[in-house]
Short mmCIF file of C-alpha atoms and ligand atoms in Angstrom, two decimals:
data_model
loop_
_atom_site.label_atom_id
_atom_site.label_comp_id
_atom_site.label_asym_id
_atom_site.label_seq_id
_atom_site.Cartn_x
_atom_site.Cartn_y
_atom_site.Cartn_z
CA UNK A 1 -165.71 113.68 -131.05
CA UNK A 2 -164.03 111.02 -133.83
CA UNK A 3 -160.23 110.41 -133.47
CA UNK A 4 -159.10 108.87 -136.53
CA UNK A 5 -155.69 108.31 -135.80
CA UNK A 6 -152.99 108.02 -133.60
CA UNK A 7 -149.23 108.00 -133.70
CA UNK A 8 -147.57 104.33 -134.09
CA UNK A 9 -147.26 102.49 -131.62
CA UNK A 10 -147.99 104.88 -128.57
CA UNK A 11 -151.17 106.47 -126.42
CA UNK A 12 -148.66 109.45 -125.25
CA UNK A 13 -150.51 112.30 -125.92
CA UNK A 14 -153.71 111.67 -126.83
CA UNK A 15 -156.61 110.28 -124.47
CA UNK A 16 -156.36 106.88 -123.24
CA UNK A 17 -159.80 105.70 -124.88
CA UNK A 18 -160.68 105.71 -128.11
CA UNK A 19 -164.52 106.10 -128.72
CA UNK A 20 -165.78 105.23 -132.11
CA UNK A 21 -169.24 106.41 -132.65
CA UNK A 22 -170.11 104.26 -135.95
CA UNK A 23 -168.21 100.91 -136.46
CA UNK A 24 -168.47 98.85 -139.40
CA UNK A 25 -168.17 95.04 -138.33
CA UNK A 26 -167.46 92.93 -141.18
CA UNK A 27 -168.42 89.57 -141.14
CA UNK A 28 -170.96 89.94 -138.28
CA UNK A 29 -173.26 87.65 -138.77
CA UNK A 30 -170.73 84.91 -138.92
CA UNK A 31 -170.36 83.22 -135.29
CA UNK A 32 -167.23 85.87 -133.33
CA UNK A 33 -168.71 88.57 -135.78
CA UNK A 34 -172.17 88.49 -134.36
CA UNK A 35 -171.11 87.86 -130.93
CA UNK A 36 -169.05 90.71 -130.99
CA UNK A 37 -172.12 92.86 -132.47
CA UNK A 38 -174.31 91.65 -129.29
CA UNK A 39 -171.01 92.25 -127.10
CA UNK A 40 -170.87 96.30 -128.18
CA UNK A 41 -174.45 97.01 -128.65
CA UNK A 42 -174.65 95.58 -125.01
CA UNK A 43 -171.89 97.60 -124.02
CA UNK A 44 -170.70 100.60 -125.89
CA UNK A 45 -175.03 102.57 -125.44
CA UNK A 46 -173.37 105.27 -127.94
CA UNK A 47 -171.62 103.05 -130.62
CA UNK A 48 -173.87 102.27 -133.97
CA UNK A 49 -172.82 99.35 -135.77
CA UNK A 50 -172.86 98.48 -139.88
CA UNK A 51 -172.82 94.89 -139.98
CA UNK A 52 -170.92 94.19 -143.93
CA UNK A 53 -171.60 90.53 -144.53
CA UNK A 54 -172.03 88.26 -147.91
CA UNK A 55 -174.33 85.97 -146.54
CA UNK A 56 -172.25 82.75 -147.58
CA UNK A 57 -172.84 79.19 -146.10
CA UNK A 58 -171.34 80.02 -143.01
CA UNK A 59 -173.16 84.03 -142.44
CA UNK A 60 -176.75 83.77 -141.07
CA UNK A 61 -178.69 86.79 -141.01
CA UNK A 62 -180.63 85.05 -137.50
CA UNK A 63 -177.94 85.44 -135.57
CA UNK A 64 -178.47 89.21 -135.20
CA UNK A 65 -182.13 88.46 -134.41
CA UNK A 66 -183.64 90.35 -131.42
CA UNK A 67 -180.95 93.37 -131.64
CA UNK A 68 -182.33 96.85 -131.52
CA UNK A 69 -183.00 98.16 -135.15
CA UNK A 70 -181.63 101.94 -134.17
CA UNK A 71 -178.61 100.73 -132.87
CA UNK A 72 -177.64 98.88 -136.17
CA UNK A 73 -177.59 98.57 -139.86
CA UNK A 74 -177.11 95.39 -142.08
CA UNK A 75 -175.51 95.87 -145.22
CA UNK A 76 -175.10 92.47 -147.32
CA UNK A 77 -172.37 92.60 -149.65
CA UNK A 78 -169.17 91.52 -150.17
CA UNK A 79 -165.97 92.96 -148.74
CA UNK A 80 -164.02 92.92 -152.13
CA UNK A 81 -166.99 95.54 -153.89
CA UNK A 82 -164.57 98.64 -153.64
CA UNK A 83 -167.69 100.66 -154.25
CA UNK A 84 -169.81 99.40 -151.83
CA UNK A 85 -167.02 99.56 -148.98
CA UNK A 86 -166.05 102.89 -150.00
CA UNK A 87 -169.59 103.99 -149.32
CA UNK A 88 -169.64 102.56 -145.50
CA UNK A 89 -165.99 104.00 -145.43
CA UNK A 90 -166.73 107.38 -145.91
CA UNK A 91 -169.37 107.32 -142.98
CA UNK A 92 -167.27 105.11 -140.50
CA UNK A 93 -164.96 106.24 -137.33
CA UNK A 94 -163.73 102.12 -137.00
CA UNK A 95 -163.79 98.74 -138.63
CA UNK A 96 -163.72 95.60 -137.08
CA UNK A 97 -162.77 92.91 -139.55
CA UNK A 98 -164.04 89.45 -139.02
CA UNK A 99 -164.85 88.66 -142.43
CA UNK A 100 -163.11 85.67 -143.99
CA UNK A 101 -163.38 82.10 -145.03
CA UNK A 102 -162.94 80.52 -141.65
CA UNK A 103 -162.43 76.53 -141.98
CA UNK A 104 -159.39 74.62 -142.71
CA UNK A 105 -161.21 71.63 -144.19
CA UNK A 106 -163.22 74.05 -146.83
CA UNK A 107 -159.23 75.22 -147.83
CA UNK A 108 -157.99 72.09 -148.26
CA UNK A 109 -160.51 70.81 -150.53
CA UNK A 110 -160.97 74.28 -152.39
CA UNK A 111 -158.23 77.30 -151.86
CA UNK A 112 -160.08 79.65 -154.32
CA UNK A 113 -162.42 81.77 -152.10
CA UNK A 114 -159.98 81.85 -148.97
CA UNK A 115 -157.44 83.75 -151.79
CA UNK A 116 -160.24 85.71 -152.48
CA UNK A 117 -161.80 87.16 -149.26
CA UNK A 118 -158.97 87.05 -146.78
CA UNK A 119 -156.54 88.45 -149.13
CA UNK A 120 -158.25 90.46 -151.79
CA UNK A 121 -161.21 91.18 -149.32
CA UNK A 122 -158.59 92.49 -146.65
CA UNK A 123 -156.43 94.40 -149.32
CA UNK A 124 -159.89 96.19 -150.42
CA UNK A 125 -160.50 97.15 -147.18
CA UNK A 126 -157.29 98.58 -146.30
CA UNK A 127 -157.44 100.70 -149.56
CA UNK A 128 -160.99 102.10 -148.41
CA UNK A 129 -159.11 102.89 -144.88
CA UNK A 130 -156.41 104.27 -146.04
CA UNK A 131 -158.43 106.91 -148.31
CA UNK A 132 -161.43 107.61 -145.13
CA UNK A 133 -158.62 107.38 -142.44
CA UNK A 134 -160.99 104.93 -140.44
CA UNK A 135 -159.30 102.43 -137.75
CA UNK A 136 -158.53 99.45 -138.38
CA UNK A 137 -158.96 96.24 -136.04
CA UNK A 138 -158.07 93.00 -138.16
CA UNK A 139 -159.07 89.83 -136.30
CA UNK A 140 -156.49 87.12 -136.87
CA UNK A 141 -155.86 83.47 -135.80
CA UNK A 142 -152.85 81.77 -133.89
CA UNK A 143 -152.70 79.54 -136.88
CA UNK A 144 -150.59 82.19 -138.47
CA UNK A 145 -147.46 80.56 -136.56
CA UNK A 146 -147.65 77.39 -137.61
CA UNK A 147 -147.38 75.12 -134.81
CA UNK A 148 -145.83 73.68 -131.52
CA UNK A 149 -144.47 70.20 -130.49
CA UNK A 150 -146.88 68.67 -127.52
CA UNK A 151 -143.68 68.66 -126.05
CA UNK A 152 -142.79 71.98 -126.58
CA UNK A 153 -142.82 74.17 -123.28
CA UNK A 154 -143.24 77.35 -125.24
CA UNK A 155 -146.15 79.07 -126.22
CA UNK A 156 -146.48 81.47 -129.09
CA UNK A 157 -146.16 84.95 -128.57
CA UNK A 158 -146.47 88.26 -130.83
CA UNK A 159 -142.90 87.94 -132.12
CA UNK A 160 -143.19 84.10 -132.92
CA UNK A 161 -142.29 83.65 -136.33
CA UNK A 162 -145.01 83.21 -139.66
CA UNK A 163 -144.84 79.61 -140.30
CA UNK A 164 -148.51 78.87 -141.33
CA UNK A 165 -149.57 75.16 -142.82
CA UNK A 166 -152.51 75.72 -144.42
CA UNK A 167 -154.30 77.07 -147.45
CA UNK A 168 -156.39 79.12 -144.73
CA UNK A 169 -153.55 79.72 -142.38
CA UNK A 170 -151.53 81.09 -144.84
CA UNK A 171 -154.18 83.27 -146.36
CA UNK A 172 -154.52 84.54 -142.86
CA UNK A 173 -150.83 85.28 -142.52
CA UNK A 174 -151.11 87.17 -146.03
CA UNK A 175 -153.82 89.30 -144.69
CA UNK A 176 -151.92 90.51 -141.36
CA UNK A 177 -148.74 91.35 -143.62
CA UNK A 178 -151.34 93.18 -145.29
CA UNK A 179 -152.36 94.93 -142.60
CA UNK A 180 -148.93 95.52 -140.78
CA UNK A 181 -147.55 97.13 -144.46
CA UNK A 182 -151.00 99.73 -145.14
CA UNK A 183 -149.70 100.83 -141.35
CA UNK A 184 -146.38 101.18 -142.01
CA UNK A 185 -146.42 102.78 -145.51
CA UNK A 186 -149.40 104.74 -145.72
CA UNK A 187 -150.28 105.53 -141.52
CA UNK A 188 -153.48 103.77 -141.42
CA UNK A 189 -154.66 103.24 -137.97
CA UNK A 190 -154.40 99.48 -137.59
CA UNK A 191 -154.12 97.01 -134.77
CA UNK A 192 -153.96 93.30 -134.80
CA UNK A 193 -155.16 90.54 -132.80
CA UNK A 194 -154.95 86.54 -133.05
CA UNK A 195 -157.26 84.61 -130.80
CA UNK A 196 -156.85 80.90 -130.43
CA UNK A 197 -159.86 78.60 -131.04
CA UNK A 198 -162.97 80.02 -129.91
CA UNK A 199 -166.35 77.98 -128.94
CA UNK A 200 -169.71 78.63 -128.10
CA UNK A 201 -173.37 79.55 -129.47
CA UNK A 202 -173.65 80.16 -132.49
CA UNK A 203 -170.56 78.55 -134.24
CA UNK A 204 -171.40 77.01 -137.42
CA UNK A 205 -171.38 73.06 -137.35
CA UNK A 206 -168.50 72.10 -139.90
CA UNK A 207 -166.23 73.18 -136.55
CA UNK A 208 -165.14 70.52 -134.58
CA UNK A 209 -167.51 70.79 -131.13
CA UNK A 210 -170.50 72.16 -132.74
CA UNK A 211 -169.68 69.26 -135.24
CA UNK A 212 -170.06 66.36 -132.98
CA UNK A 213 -172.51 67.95 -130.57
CA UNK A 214 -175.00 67.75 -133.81
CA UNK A 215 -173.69 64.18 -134.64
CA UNK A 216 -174.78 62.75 -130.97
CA UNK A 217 -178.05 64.67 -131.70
CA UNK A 218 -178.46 63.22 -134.93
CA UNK A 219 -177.69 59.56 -134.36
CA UNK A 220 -174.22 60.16 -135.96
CA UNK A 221 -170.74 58.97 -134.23
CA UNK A 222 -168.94 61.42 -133.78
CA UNK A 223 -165.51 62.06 -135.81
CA UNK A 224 -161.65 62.50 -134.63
CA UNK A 225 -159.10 63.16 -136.92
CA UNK A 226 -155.92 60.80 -136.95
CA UNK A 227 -154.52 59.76 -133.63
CA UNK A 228 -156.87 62.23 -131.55
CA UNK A 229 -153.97 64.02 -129.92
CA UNK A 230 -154.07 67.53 -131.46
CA UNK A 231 -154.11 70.37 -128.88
CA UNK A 232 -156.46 73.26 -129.47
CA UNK A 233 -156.27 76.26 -127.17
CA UNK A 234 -159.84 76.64 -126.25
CA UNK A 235 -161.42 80.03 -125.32
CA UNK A 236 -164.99 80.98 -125.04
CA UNK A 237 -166.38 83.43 -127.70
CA UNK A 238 -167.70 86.02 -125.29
CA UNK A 239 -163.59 85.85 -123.69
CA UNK A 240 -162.40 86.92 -127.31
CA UNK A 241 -165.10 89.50 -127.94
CA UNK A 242 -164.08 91.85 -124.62
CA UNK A 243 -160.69 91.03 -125.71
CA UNK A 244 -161.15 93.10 -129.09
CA UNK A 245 -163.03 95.77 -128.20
CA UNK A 246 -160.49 96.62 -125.52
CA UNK A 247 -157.75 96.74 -127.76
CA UNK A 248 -159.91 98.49 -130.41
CA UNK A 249 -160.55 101.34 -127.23
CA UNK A 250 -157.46 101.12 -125.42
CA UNK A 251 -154.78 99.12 -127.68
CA UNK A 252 -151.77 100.76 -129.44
CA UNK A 253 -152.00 101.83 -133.03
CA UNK A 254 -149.76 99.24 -135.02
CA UNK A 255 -149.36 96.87 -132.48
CA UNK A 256 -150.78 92.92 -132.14
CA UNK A 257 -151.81 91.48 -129.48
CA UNK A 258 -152.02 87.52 -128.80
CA UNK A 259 -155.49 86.36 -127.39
CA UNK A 260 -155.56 83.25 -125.59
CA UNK A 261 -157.31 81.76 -122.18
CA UNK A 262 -154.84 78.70 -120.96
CA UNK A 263 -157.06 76.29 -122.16
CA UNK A 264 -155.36 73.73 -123.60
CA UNK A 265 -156.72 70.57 -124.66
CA UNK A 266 -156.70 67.55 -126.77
CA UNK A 267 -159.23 66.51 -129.37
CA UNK A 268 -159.60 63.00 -127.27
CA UNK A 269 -160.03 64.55 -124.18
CA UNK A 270 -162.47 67.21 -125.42
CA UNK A 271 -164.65 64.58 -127.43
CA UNK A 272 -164.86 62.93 -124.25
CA UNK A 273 -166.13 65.30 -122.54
CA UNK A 274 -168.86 66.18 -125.07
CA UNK A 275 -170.13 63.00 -125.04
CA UNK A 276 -170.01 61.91 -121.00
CA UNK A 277 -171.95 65.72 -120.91
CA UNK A 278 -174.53 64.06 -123.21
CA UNK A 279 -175.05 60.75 -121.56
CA UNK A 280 -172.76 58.86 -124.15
CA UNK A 281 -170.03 55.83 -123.45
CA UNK A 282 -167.17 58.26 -123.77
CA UNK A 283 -165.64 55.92 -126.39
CA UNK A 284 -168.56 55.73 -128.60
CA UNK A 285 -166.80 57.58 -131.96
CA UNK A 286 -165.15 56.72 -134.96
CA UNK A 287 -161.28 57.65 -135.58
CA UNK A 288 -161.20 59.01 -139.18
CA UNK A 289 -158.04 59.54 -141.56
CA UNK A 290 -156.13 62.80 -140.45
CA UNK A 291 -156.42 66.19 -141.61
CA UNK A 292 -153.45 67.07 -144.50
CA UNK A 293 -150.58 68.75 -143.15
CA UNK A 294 -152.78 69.12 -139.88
CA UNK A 295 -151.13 71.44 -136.72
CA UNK A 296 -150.39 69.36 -133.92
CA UNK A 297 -150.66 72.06 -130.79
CA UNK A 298 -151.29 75.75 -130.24
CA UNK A 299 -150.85 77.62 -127.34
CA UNK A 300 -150.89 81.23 -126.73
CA UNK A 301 -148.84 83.73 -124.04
CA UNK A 302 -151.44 86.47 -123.38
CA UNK A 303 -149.35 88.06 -120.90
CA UNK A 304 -148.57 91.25 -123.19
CA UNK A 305 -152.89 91.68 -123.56
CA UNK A 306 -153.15 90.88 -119.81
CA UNK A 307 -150.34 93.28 -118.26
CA UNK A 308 -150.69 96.55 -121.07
CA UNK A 309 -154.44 96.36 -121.07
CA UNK A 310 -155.60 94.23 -117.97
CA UNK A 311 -157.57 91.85 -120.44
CA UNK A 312 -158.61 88.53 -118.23
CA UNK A 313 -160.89 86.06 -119.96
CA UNK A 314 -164.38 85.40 -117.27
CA UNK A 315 -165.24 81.88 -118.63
CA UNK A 316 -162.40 79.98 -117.29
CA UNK A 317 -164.19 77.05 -116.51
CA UNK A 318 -164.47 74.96 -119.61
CA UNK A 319 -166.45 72.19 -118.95
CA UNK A 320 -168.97 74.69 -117.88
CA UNK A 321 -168.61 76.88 -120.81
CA UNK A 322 -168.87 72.90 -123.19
CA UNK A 323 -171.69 72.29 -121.08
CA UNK A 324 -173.62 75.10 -121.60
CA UNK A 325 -172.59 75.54 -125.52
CA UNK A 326 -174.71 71.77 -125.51
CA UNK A 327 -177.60 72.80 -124.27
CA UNK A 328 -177.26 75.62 -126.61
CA UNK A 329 -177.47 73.21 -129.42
CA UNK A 330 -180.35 71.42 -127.76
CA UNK A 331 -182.46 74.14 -127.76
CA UNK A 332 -182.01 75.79 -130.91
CA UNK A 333 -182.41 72.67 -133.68
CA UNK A 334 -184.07 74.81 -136.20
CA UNK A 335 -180.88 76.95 -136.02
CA UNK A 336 -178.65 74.42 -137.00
CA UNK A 337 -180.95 71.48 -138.65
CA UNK A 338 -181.12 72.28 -142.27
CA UNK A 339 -177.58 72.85 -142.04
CA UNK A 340 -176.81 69.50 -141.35
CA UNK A 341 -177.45 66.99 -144.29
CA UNK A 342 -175.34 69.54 -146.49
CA UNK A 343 -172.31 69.68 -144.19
CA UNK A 344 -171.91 66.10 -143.74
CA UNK A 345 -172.09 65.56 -146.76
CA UNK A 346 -168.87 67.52 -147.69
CA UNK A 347 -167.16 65.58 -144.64
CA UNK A 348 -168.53 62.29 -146.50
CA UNK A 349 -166.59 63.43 -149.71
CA UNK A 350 -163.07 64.34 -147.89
CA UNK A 351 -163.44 60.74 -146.04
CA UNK A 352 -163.73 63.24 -142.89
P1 LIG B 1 -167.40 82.30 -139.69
O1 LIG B 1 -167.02 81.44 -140.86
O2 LIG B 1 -168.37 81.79 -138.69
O3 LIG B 1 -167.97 83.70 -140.22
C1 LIG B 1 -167.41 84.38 -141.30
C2 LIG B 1 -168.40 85.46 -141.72
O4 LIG B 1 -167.79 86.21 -142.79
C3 LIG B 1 -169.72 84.91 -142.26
O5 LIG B 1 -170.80 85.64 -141.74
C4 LIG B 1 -169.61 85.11 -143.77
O6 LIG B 1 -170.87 85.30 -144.41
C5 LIG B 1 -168.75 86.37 -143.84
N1 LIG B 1 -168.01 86.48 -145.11
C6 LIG B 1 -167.26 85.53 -145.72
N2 LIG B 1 -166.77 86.00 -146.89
C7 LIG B 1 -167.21 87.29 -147.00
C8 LIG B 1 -167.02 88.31 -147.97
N3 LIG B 1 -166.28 88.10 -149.08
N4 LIG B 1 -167.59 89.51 -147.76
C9 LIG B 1 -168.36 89.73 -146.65
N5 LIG B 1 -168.58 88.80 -145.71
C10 LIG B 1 -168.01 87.59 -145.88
O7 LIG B 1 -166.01 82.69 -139.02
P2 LIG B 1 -165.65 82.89 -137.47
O8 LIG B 1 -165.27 81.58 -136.91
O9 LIG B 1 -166.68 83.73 -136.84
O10 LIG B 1 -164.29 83.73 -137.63
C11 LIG B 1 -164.34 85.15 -137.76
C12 LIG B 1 -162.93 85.68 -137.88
O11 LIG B 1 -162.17 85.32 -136.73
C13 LIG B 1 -162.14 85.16 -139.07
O12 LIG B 1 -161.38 86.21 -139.59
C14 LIG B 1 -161.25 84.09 -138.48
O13 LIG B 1 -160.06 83.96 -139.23
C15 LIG B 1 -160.98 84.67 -137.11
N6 LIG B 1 -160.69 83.69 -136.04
C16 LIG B 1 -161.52 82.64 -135.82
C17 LIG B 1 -161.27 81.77 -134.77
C18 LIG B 1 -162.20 80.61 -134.46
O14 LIG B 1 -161.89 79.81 -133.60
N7 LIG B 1 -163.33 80.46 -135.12
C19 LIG B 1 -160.14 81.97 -133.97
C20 LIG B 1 -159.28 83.05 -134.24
C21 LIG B 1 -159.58 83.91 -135.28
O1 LIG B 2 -156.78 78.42 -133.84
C1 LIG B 2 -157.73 79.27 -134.37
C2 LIG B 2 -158.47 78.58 -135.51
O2 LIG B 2 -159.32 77.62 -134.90
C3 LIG B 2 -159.28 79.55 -136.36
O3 LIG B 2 -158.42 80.41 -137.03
C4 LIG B 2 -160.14 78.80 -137.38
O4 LIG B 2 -160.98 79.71 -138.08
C5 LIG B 2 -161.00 77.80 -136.63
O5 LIG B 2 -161.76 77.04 -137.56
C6 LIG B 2 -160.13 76.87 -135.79
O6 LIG B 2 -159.30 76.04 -136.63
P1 LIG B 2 -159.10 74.48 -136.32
O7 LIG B 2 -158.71 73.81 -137.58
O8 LIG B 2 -158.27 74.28 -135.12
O9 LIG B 2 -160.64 74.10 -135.89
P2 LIG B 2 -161.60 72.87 -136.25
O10 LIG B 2 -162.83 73.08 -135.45
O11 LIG B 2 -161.74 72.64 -137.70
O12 LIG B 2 -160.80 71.62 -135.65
C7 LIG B 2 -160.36 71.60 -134.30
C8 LIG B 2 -159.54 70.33 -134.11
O13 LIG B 2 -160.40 69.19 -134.19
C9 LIG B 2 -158.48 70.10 -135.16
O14 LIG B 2 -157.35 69.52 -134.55
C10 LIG B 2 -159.12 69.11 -136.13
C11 LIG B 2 -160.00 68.28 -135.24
N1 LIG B 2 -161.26 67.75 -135.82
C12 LIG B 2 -162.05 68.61 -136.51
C13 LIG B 2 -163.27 68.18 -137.00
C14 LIG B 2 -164.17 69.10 -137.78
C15 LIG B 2 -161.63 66.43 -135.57
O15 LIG B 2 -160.90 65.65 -134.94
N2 LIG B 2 -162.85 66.01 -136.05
C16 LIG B 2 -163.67 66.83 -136.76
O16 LIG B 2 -164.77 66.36 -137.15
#
């Protein structure tokens, strides 16, 4: 049987799992999107899946390759068509919404579509839940709170406040008050997660690792931004994946919940890594000018995930987890080759 709603903030009453029969996943062939896709049809044998996706630079309809045709449906279109998303709306138990320009860079140099899809796109789906009563999961970022001091011996937690920095972060931020107010107003079904920086297969090569992993295999140095000593708070892909279909299942309606795997790291010490893992001099880079306004550390508290819904991330070791997102690189060139000329050569215009 559907649910299609539950009372705010509490599972008293009503079954402790949630069970959506036909999810729509927007922005599923992006890189979580489509790992998520592979993570339910894997594991949720009665769940059908819509995959909404535009197709932009950063969507690849090959990243779905190899999935079983009965278990899911691509749709390519664009999350602000009110027609079209009413359409998969009016079918749908769930949506899980990835969809969004993803990459702080691409906002600097150009705001426009990040306005666009994360607000507008979010705001169109919200309107399309509100009048189907389908769940909502809206996958967020940590960026949303702005950022700590490497000093700082806090971590962000769900009530740190909004402070975000950039054109994307604060588009982001936009779409989660979004999100929080369809709930609160109108009753929609919502929760809220905000993962901190993922890596793996599959992530597209403007982002940082995938970035210089393709440099090394290109005869490129590799690039760090300013003085190197950003912190990231790394967590594999497959970690954040489990992490929202359990709170899609099991999580509270109107409630957020901070994803995060302890992995802290600086830029430095990561780039290292990468290139002693591919046979480099570990110093063998070039230190470019810093990002604008760029967030010096993140760092999440999952305990709330971890004690209400016994989330624990499985790839703990990171190194293993870099080593093997290499090899992934190294053995899928065609995936990422044609890609390559086009992205650096928005880098080579930002002096990135
Ligand atoms: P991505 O850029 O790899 O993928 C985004 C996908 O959305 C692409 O397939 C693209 O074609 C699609 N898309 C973009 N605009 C669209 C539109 N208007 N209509 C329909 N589809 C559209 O992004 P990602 O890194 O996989 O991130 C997915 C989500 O997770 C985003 O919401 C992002 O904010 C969030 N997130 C990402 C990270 C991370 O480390 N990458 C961490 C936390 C949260
Ligand atoms: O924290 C979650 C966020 O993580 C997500 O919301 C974003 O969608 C995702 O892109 C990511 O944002 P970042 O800006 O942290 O990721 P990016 O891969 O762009 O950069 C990671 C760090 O590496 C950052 O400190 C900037 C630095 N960097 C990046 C690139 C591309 C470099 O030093 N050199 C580079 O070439």
């Amino acid at each position: 049987m559907i649910r299609r709603s539950q009372p705010q903030g509490t599972l008293e009453g009503f079954e402790k799992v949630f069970v959506p029969e036909k999810i729509i996943v927007t922005g599923g062939a992006g890189f979580i999107g489509s790992n998520f896709v592979r993570w339910v049809i894997e594991n949720a044998p009665n769940a059908h899946v819509v995959v909404l996706d535009k197709l932009t630079y950063a969507g690849n309809i090959n990243n779905l390759a190899g999935l079983p045709e009965d278990r899911l449906t691509f749709v390519k279109g664009d999350i602000c068509d009110k027609e079209l998303v009413e359409s998969l709306f009016s079918e749908a138990d769930a949506v899980v919404h990835f969809a969004a320009e993803s990459h702080n860079d691409n906002s600097i140099a150009n705001p426009d579509p990040f306005l666009r899809t994360n607000v507008e796109g979010t705001y169109t789906l919200l309107e399309a839940a509100r009048k189907y009563g389908v769940r909502f999961h809206h996958v967020s970022t940590d960026e949303v709170y702005g950022d700590l001091a490497l000093d700082d011996p806090s971590k962000f937690t769900e009530d740190s406040p909004y402070r975000p920095s950039s054109p994307y972060s604060s588009t982001k931020a936009a779409s989660d008050m979004l999100v929080r107010a369809w709930h609160r107003t109108y009753g929609v079904p919502i929760t809220i997660s905000n993962c901190s920086n993922n890596y793996g297969a599959y992530q597209h090569i403007e982002k940082f690792i995938p970035r210089q992993i393709t440099n090394i295999l290109t005869g490129k140095h590799p690039k760090l931004y300013g003085d190197g000593l950003n912190v990231r708070d790394w967590i594999h892909v497959e970690d954040h994946s489990a992490a929202v279909w359990l709170i899609l299942t099991q999580g509270a309606i109107g409630e957020t919940y901070l994803i995060g795997a302890d992995g802290e790291k600086n830029n430095l010490d990561v780039l290292r890594s990468i290139l002693r893992n591919m046979g480099k001099d570990p110093d063998d880079f070039d230190w470019v000018k810093d990002r604008p306004g760029h967030d010096r550390r993140y760092a999440i508290d999952a305990t709330k995930l971890k004690t209400e819904l016994g989330w624990r991330p499985i790839h703990t070791d990171f190194d293993a987890g870099l080593k093997s997102t290499i090899d992934w690189y190294i053995e899928n060139k065609p995936w990422w080759l044609g890609e390559k000329e086009a992205t650096e050569a928005k880098y080579d215009a930002t002096g990135h």
